[in-house]
Coordinates of N, CA and C in Angstrom, one line a residue:
X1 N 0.8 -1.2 0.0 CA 0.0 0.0 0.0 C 0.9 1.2 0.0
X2 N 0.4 2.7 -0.7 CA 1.5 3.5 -0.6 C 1.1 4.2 0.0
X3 N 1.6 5.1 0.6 CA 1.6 5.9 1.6 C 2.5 7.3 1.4
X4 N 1.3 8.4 2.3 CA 1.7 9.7 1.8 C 2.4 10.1 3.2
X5 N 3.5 10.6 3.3 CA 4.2 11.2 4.7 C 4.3 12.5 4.7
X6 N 3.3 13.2 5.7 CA 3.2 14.8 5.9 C 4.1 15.3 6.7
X7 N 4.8 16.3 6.5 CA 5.5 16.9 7.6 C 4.9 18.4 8.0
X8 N 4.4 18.0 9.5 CA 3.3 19.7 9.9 C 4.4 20.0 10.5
X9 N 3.9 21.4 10.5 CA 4.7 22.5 11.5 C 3.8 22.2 12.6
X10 N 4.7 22.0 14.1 CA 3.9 22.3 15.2 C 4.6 23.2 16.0
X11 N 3.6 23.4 17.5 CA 4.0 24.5 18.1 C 3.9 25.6 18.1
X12 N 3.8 26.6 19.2 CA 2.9 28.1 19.0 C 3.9 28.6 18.4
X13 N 3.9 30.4 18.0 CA 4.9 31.1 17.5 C 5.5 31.4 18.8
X14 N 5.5 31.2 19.6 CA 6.6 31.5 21.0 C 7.4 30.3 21.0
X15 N 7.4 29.3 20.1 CA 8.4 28.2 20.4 C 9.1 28.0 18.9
X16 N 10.8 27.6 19.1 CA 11.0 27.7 17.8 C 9.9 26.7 16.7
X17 N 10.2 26.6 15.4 CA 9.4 26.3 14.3 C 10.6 24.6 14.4
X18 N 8.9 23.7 13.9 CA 9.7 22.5 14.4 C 8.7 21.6 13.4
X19 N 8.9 20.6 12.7 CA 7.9 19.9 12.3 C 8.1 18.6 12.2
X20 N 6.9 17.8 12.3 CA 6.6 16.5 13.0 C 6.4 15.4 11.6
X21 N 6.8 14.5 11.1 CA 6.4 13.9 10.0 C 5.7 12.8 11.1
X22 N 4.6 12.7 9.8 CA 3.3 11.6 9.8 C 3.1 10.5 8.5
X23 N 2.8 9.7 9.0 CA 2.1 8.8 7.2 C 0.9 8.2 7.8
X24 N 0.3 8.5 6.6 CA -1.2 7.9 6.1 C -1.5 7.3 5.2
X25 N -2.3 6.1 4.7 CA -2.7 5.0 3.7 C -2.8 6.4 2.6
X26 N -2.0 5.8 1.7 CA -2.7 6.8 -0.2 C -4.4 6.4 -0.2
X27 N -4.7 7.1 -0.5 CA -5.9 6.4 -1.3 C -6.3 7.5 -2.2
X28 N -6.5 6.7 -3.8 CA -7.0 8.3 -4.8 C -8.2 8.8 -4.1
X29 N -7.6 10.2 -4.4 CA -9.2 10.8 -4.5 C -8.9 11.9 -2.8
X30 N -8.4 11.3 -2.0 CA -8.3 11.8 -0.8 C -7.2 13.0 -0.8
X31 N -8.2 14.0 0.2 CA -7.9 15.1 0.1 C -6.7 15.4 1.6
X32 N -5.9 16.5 1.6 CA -5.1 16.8 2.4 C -5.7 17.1 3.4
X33 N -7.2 17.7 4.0 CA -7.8 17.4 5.4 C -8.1 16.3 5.7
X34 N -8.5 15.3 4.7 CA -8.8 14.2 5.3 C -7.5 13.3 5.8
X35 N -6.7 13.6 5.4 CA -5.4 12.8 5.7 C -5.2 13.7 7.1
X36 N -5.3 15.0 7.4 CA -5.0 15.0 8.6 C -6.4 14.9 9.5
X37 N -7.0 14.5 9.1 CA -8.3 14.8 9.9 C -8.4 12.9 10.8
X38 N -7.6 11.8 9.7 CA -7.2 10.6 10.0 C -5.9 10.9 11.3
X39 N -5.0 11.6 11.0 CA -4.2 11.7 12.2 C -4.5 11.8 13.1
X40 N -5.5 13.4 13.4 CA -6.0 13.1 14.7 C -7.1 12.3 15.0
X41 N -7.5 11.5 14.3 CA -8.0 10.3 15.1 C -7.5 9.1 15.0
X42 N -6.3 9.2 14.3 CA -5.8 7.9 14.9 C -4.4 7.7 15.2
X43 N -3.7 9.0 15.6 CA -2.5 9.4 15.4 C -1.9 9.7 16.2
X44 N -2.5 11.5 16.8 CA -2.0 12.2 17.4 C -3.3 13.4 17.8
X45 N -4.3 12.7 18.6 CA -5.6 13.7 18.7 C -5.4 15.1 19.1
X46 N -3.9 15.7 19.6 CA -3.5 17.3 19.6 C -3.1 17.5 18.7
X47 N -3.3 17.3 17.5 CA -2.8 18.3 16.3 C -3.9 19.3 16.3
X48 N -3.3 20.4 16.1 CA -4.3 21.5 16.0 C -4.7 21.7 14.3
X49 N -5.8 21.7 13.8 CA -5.9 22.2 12.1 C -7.5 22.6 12.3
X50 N -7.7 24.1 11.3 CA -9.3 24.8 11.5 C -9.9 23.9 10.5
X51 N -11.1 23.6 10.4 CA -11.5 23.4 8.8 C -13.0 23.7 9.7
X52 N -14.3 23.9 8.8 CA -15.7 24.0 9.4 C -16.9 23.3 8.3
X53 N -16.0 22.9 7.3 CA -16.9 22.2 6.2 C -15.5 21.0 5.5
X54 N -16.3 19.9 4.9 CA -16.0 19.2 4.4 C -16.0 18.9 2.8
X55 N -14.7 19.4 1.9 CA -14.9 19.3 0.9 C -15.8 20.2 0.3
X56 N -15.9 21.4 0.3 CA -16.8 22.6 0.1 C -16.2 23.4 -0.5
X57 N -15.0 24.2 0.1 CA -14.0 25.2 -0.2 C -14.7 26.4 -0.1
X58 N -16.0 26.7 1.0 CA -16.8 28.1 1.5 C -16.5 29.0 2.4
X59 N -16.1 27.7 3.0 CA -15.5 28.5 5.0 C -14.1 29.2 4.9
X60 N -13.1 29.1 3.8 CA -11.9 29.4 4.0 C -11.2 28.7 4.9
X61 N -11.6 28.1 6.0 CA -11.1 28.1 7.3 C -9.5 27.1 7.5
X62 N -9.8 26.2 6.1 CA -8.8 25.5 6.3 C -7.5 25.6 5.4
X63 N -7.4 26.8 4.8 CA -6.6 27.3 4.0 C -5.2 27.1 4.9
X64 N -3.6 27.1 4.5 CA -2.4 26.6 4.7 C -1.7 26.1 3.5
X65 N 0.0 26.0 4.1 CA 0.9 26.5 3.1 C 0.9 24.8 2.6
X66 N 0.9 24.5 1.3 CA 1.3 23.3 1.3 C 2.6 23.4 0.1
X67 N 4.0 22.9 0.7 CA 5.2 22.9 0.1 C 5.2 24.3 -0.8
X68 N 4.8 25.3 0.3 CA 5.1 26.8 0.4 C 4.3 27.5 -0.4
X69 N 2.8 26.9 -1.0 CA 1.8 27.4 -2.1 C 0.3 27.3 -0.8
X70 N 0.0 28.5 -1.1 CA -1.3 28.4 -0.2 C -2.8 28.2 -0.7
X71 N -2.6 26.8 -0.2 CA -3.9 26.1 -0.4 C -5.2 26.1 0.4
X72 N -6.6 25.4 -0.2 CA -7.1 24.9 1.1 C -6.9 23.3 1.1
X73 N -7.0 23.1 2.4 CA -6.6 21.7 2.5 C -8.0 20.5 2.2
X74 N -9.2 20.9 2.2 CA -10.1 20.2 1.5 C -9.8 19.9 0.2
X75 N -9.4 20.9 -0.6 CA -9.4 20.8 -1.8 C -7.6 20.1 -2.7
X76 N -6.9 20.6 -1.8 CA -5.7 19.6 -2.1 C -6.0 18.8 -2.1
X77 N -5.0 17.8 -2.8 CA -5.5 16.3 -2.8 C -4.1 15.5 -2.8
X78 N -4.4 14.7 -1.5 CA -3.0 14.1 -1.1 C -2.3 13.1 -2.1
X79 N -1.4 13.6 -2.0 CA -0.4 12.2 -3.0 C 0.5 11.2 -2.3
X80 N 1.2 10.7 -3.3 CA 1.9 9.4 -2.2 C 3.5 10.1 -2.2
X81 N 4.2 10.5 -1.5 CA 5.3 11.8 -1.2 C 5.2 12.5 0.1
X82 N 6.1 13.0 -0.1 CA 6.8 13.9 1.0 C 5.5 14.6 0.7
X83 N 4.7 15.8 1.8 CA 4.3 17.1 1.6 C 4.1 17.7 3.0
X84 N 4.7 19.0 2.5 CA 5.3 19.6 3.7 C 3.9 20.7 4.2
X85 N 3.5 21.0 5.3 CA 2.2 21.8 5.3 C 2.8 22.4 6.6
X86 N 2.6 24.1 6.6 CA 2.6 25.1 7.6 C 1.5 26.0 7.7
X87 N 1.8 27.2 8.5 CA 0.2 27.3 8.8 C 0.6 29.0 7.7
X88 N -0.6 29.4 7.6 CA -0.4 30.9 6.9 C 0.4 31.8 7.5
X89 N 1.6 32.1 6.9 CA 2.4 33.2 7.3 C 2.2 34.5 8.0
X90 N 0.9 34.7 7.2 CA 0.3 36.7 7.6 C -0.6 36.5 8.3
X91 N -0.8 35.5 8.9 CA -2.0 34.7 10.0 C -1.4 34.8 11.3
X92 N -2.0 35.5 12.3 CA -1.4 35.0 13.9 C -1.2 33.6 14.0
X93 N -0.5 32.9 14.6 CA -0.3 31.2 14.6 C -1.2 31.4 16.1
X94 N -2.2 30.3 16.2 CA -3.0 29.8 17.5 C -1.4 28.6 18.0
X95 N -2.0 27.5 17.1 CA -0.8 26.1 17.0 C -0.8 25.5 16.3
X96 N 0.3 25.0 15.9 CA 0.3 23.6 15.0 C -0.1 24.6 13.3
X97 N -1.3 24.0 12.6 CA -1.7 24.4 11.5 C -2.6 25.4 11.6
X98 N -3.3 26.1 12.5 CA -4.5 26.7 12.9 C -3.8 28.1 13.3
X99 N -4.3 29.0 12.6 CA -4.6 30.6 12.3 C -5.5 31.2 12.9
X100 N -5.9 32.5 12.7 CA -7.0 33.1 13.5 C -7.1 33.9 11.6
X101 N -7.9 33.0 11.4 CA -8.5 33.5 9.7 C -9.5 34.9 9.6
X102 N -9.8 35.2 10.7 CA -11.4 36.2 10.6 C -10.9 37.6 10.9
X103 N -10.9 38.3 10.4 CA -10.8 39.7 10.5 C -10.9 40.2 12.2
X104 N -9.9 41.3 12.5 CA -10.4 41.6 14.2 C -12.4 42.0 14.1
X105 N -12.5 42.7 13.5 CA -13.9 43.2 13.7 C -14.8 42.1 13.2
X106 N -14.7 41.2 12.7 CA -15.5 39.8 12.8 C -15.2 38.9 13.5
X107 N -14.8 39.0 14.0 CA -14.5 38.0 15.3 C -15.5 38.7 16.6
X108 N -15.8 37.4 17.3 CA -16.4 37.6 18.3 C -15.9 37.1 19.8
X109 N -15.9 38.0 20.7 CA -14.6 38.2 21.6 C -15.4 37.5 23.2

């Protein structure tokens, strides 16, 4: 079986930048949240990653860098390789892959 091996950035922005490789079964068709969305449940259930819809590409929420091009990670679609995923650069880092995506004045405090 082939297998895709992710390497996330984890860790807040107060800790140096550090990233953790993962592997998950290939399977066509499967997209880069669902491969991490399999980690934390069968992996490592503190990965942090936003998403609020599944395969939609409406919410924004799950957008990130993948091998330095910013994607959203529903709509990526995992392959069997190295891929490297960090969180958005111009984004406050919460942790791990997870941003604070919403504008200050949309956000609710």
């Amino acid at each position: 079986m082939e297998t895709a091996r992710l390497l996330i950035r984890r860790g807040t922005a107060a800790e140096p930048p550090r990233h953790e490789a993962f592997e998950v079964p290939f399977e066509p068709g499967q997209s880069v949240l669902d491969a991490l969305r399999r980690i934390r449940a069968e992996q490592d259930p503190t990965l942090a990653v936003r998403y609020a819809c599944l395969n939609a590409n409406a919410c924004k929420e799950c957008m990130m860098l993948l091998d330095g091009a910013v994607v959203y990670a529903c709509t990526a679609r995992l392959e069997p390789r190295e891929m490297r995923l960090d969180p958005l650069p111009n984004k406050r880092l919460l942790r791990d892959l997870a941003t604070v995506i919403a504008p200050p004045d949309e956000r609710l405090e």
